[in-house]
Each structure stands twice: as structure tokens, then as C-alpha cells.
Coordinates of C-alpha atoms in Angstrom, one line a residue:
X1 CA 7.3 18.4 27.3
X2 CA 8.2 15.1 26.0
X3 CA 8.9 16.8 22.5
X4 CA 11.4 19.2 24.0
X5 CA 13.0 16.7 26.2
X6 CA 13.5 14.6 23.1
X7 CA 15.3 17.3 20.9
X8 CA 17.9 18.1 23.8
X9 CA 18.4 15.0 24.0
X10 CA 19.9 15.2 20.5
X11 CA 21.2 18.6 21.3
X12 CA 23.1 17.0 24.2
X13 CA 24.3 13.8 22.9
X14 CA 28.1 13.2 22.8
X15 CA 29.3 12.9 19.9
X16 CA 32.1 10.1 20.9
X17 CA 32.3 7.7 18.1
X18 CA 31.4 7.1 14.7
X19 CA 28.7 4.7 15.4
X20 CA 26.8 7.7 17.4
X21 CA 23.1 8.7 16.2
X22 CA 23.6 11.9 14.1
X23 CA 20.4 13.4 13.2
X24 CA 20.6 16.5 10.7
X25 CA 17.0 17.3 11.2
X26 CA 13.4 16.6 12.2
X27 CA 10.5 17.8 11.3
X28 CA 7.3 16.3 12.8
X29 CA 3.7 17.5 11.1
X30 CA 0.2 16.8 12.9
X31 CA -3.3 17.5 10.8
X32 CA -1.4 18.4 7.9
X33 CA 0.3 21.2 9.9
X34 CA 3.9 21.6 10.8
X35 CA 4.2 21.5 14.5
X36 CA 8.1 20.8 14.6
X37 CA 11.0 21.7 13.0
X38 CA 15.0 21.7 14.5
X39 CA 17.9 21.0 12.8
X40 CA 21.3 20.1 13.9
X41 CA 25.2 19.6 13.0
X42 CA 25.0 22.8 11.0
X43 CA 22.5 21.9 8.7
X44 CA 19.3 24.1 8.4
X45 CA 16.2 23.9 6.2
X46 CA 17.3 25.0 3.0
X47 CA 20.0 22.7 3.0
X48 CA 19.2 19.4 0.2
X49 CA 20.1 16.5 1.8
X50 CA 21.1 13.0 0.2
X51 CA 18.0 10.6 1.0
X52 CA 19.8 7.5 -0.2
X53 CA 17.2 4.5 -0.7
X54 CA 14.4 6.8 0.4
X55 CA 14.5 8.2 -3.2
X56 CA 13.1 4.5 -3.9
X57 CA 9.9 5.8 -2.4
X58 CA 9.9 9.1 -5.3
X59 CA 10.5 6.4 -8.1
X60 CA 7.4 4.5 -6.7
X61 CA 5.7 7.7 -6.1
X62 CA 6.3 9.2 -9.9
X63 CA 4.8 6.0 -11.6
X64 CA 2.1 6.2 -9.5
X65 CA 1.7 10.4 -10.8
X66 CA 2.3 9.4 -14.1
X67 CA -0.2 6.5 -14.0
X68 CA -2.9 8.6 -12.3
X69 CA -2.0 11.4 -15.3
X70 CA -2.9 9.0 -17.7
X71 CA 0.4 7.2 -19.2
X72 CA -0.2 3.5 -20.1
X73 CA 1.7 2.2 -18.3
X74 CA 0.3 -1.1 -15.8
X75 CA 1.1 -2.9 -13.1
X76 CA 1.0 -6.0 -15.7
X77 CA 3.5 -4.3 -18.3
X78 CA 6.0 -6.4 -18.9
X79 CA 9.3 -5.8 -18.5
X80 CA 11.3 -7.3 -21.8
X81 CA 8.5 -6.4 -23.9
X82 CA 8.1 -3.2 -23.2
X83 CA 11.7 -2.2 -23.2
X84 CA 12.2 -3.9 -26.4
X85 CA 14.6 -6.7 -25.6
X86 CA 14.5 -10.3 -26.9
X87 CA 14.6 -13.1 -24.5
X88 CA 14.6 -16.7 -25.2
X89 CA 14.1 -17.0 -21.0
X90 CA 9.5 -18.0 -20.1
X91 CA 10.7 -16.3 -16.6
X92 CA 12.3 -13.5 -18.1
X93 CA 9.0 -12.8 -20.3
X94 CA 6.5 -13.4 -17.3
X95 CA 8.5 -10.3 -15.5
X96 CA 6.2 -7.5 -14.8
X97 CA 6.6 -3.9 -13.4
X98 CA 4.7 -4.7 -10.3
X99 CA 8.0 -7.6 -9.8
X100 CA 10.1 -4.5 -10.2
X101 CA 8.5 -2.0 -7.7
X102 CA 8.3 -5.0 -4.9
X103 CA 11.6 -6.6 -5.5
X104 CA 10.5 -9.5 -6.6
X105 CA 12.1 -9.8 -10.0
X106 CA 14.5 -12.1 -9.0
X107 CA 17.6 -10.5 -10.5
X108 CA 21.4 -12.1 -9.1
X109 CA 22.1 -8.4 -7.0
X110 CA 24.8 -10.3 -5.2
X111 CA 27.1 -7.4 -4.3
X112 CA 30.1 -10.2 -4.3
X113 CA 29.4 -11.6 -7.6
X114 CA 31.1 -9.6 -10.0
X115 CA 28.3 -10.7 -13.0
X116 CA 25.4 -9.1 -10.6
X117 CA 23.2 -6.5 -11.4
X118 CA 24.1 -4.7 -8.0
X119 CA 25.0 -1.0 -8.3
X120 CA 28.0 -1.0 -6.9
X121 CA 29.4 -3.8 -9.2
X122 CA 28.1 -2.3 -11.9
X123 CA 29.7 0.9 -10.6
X124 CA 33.1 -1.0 -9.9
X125 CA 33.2 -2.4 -13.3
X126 CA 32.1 1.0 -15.2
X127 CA 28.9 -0.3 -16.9
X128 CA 27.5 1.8 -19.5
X129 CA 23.8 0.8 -20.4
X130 CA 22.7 -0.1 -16.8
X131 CA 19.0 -1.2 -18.4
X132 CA 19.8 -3.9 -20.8
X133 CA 22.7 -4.8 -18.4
X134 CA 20.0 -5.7 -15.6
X135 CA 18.1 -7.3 -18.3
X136 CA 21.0 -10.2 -19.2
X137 CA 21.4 -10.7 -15.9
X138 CA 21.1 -14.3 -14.4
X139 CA 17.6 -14.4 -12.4
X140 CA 18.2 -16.4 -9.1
X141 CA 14.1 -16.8 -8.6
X142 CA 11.4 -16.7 -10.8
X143 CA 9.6 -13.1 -10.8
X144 CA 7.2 -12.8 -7.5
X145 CA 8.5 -15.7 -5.9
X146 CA 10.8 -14.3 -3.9
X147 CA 11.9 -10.7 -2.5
X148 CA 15.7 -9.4 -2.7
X149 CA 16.5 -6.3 -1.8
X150 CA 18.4 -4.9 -5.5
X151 CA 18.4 -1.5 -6.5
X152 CA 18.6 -1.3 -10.1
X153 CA 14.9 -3.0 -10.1
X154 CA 13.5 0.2 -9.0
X155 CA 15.7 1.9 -11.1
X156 CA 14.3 -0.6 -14.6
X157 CA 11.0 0.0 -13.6
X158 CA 11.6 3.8 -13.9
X159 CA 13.5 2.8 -17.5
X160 CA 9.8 1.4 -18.8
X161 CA 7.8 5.0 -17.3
X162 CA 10.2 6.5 -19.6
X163 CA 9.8 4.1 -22.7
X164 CA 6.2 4.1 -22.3
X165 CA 5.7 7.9 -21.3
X166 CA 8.1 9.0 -24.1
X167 CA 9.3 11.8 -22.1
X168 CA 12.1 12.1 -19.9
X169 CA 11.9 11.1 -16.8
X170 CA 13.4 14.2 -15.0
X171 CA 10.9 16.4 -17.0
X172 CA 8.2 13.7 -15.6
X173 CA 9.4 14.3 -12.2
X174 CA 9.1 18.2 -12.5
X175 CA 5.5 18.2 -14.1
X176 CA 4.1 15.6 -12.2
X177 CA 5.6 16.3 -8.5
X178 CA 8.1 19.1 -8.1
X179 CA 5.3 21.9 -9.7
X180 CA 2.3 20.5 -7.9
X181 CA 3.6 19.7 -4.4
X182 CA 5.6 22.8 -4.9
X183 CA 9.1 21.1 -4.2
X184 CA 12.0 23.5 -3.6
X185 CA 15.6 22.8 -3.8
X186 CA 15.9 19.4 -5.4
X187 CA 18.4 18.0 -7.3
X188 CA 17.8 14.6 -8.4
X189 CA 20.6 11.7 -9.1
X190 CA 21.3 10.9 -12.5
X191 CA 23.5 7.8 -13.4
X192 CA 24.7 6.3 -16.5
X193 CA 22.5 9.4 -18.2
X194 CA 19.6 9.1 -16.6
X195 CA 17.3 9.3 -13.9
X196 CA 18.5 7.0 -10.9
X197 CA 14.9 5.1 -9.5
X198 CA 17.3 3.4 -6.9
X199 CA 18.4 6.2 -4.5
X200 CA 20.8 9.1 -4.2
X201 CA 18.5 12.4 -5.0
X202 CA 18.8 15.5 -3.0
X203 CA 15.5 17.0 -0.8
X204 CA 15.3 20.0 1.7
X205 CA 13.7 18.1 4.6
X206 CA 10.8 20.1 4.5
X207 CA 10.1 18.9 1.1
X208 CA 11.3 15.0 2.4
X209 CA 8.7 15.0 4.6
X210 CA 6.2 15.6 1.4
X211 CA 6.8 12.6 0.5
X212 CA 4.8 10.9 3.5
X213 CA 2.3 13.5 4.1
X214 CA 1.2 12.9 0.4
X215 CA 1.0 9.1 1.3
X216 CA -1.3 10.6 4.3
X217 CA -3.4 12.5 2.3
X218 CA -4.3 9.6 0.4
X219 CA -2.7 10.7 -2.7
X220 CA -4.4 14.1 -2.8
X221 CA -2.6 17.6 -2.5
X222 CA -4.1 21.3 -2.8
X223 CA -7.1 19.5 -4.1
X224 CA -5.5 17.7 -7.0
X225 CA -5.8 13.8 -7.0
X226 CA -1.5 13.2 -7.9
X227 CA -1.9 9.5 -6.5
X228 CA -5.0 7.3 -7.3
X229 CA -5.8 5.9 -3.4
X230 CA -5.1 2.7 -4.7
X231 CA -1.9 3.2 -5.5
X232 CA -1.0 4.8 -2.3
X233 CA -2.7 1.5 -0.3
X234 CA -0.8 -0.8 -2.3
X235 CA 2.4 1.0 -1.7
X236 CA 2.0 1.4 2.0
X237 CA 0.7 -1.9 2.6
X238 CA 2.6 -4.9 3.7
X239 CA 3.1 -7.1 0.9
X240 CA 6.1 -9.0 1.4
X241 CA 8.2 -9.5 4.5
X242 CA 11.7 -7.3 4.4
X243 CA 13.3 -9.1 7.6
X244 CA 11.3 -9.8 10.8
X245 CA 9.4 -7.0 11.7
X246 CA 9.7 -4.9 8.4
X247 CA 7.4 -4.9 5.3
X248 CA 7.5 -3.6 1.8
X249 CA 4.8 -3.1 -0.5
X250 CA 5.6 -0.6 -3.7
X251 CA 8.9 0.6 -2.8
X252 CA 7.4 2.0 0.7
X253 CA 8.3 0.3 3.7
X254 CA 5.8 -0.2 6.8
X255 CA 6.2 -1.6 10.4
X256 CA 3.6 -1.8 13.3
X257 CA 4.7 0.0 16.7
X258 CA 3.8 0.4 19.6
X259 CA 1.6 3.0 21.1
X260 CA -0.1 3.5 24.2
X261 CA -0.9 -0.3 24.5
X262 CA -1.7 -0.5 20.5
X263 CA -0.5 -1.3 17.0
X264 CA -0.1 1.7 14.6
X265 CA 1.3 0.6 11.0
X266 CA 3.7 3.3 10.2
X267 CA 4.4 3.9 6.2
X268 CA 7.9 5.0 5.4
X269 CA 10.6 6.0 3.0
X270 CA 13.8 5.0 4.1
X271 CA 17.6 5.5 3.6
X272 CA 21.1 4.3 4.8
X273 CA 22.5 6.7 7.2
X274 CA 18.9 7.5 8.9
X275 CA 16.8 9.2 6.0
X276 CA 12.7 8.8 7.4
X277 CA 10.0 10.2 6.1
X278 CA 7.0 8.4 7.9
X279 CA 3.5 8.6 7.6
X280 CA 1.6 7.2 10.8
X281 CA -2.6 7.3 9.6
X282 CA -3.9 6.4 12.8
X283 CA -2.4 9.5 14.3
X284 CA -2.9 11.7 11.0
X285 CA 0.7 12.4 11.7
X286 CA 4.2 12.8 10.0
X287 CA 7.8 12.3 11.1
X288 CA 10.8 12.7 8.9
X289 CA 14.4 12.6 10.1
X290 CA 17.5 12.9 8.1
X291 CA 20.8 11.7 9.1
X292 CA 24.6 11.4 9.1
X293 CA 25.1 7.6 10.3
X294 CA 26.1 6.6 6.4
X295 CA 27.4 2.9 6.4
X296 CA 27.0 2.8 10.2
X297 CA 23.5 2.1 10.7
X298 CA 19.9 3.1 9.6
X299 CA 17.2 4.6 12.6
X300 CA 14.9 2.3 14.6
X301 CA 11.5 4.1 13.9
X302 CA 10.1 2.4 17.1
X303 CA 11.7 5.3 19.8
X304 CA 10.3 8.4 17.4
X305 CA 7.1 7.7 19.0
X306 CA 8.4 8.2 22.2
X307 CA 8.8 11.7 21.0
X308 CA 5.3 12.4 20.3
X309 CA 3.0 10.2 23.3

């Protein structure tokens, strides 16, 4: 009863300004079994939607595949050596892979500096050779001290799976994932030639909400061991504060809710606009939303509960 209440309540909601919660679709999965699946505004399940940042959580996700499949690439890799740039910088050379996938690089990704390695600067200013161009930027922390949200980090670290895997990683992405989770309709977001590790690729939600139900499984799917369980701990678990109640680990958010008088910690891809794919272990139980709120606001994961109590 609560479920049904809780989609017309999205059927029903007035769609007044542009600050209203639009949900495109949600798809809710319980013991590994879709229990739930509606869609809305036109959209229906064969539809790819943009995930924004969630596609963070895929870049995270494919160096974890590739790692598990034998590449050599580490958490310790570092970053200038491996790509093959020079720097004079001790900080520079102490930067890692595991600084990139949480953040903690310390890269300037002021979006109002104009010198910053934040995408839509270096959009603004047409900047070919986005990797060495986040490499001479100025670091405004040393690596791990500090977490800034920045983009192109994720999007480096996929830039050394590349250099290290020698293979492309689009073609990565389709060996490693796409065949062996069986992905549909995807259409990944390529930028300045290749594969974008910060956001932007295109999912059908039922194929979205992979993403956290492969997190549940503890890495596993059909059998097949794509994730060590390491690696999937690591990237669910809270390892630096994002804000007040938020937490990142390797390019996966989490947050603790509320539920019947407890604490779950709820694992979770997110995007702008109110992209969710969310993996709740206590429960043994998936949520993922997508969205239409772009630039207006993200989704509150707290009230999905409700949904489900």
C-alpha cells in the first residue's frame, strides 16, 4: 500500500514550477528481484537516460573490473609517473590513483578561476588535451589531505586504466561490464576523444539500477567475480566527509537513514537533476530513480524509504 500511495503521489503531483520534483522513473529491486518498475513524463524503459555525475560511480566501477581482470594497475600507481609527465612538484609525484577516485588530489577545480581544471572552464575555454591540462594545474592541497569535489579527477584516473591497460577504455567498458552484466542501450560520453570518467553517459534505468545491485551482490554477477569484495567495501564505505551527512569513499556516495527506529548506510551513485541508483545491504534492497530537476536540485534519498517501510 505504501508503495502504490507513493507512485500516485508522483502521478498526481502538479507540475507548477521549475523547481518541482520530476521523476522520469523508478525502479525498486528486493532479493535480487525486480519488484517495481513505473515511469513517468513520457519516458519508458528503453529510453537511455543522462546519469550525469552518477557515471562517476561506472569510472570507479570499471577500474575496479579491470583490476579484478588482472590489469596492473594499483591503488598506489602514481599519477605523473604512470602517465608519463615530468614534474619538478614532491606533491605532484606523491599523487596516487586512490587521490583521484576519492577526490583528494587536490587540483584548483574552482569553477570561477579561469586557470582551473573544472570542466566547464575547460569547456569554456576549448581545451584540447584535458589529461596533461589537469596535470599543470595548480594543486590547492597536498594529495589526501583534503576532499574537493572536481570532476576531471575521476576522469585522470580513467586516463592511467587506459595507459596502463593499453586498450581503449570504451572497449574496456564493453568487455568488462556491458557483456557480462548484460547492459542494453548505453551510450557512453566521450570528451576531448575519449572516454569521460566524470559524468554524462547514457543508461536505460533498468540497466542504472545494475550499477547498485552489483555493489549489493558484493561484486559478483551470474556467478562471475567482476568486483573483488574489497573493492566494492572500499567504494561504498565512508571515507571522507562530502558535506554534513554525506560520505564518499571510491567515487560511491553513502549516507545513514532512518528506518524503523534504525541506521541503514545506503551506497549510491548519484547525479545532478536526481539520478539514484542505491544499494541499501541491510535490506538486500535496490532503489534507483532518474530525474528531470537539472540545475535545480538533486533528490534527498531520506523520503525513498518511506516508499518501501
Amino acid at each position: 500500500d505504501s508503495i502504490a500511495k507513493f507512485v500516485q503521489s508522483l502521478i498526481d503531483m502538479t507540475m507548477d514550477s521549475l523547481g518541482t520534483l520530476q521523476i522520469h522513473s523508478l525502479l525498486i529491486a528486493r532479493h535480487g528481484k525486480l519488484v517495481l518498475e513505473e515511469y513517468f513524463h513520457g519516458y519508458n524503459r528503453d529510453m537511455p537516460h543522462d546519469t550525469r555525475s552518477a557515471s562517476k560511480s561506472w569510472t570507479a566501477t570499471l577500474i575496479g573490473a579491470a583490476m579484478q581482470a588482472g590489469v596492473p594497475l594499483r591503488l598506489d600507481s602514481p599519477v605523473y609517473a604512470t602517465m608519463g609527465v615530468a614534474t619538478d612538484d614532491p606533491r605532484k609525484r606523491a599523487m596516487t590513483l586512490e587521490h583521484l577516485i576519492t577526490m583528494t588530489a587536490g587540483f584548483n577545480c574552482d569553477p570561477d578561476d579561469t586557470t582551473s581544471a573544472d570542466e566547464d572552464v575547460m569547456d569554456n575555454r576549448g581545451i584540447r588535451g584535458w589529461y596533461r591540462y589537469t596535470m599543470n594545474a595548480a594543486l590547492v592541497s597536498a594529495p589526501g589531505e583534503k576532499i574537493f569535489y572536481c570532476s576531471t579527477e575521476p576522469n585522470l584516473a580513467g586516463g592511467m586504466l587506459e595507459k596502463v591497460a593499453g586498450e581503449p577504455q570504451i572497449a574496456l567498458f564493453r568487455r568488462l561490464l556491458a557483456e557480462p552484466l548484460k547492459l542494453s542501450d548505453y551510450h557512453l560520453f566521450i570528451r576531448d576523444g575519449d572516454l569521460y570518467g566524470g559524468g554524462g553517459s547514457r543508461f536505460t534505468p533498468r540497466d542504472f539500477a545494475k550499477m547498485a545491485q552489483l555493489m549489493l551482490n558484493e561484486g559478483r554477477w551470474n556467478g562471475k567475480q567482476i568486483l573483488s569484495r574489497e573493492w566494492v567495501r572500499q567504494s561504498g564505505a565512508p571515507l571522507r566527509n562530502l558535506g554534513t551527512t554525506q560520505q564518499y569513499g571510491y567515487l560511491w556516495n553513502s549516507q545513514e537513514l532512518d528506518y524503523r527506529g534504525r541506521k541503514v548506510r545506503a551506497v549510491f551513485a548519484g547525479g545532478n537533476g536526481g539520478q539514484v541508483s542505491m544499494a541499501i545491504p541491510d535490506l538486500d534492497l535496490v532503489i534507483a530513480f532518474t530525474g528531470g530537476n537539472y540545475g535545480t536540485r538533486g533528490l534527498n534519498p531520506q523520503p525513498l524509504l518511506g516508499a518501501v517501510r
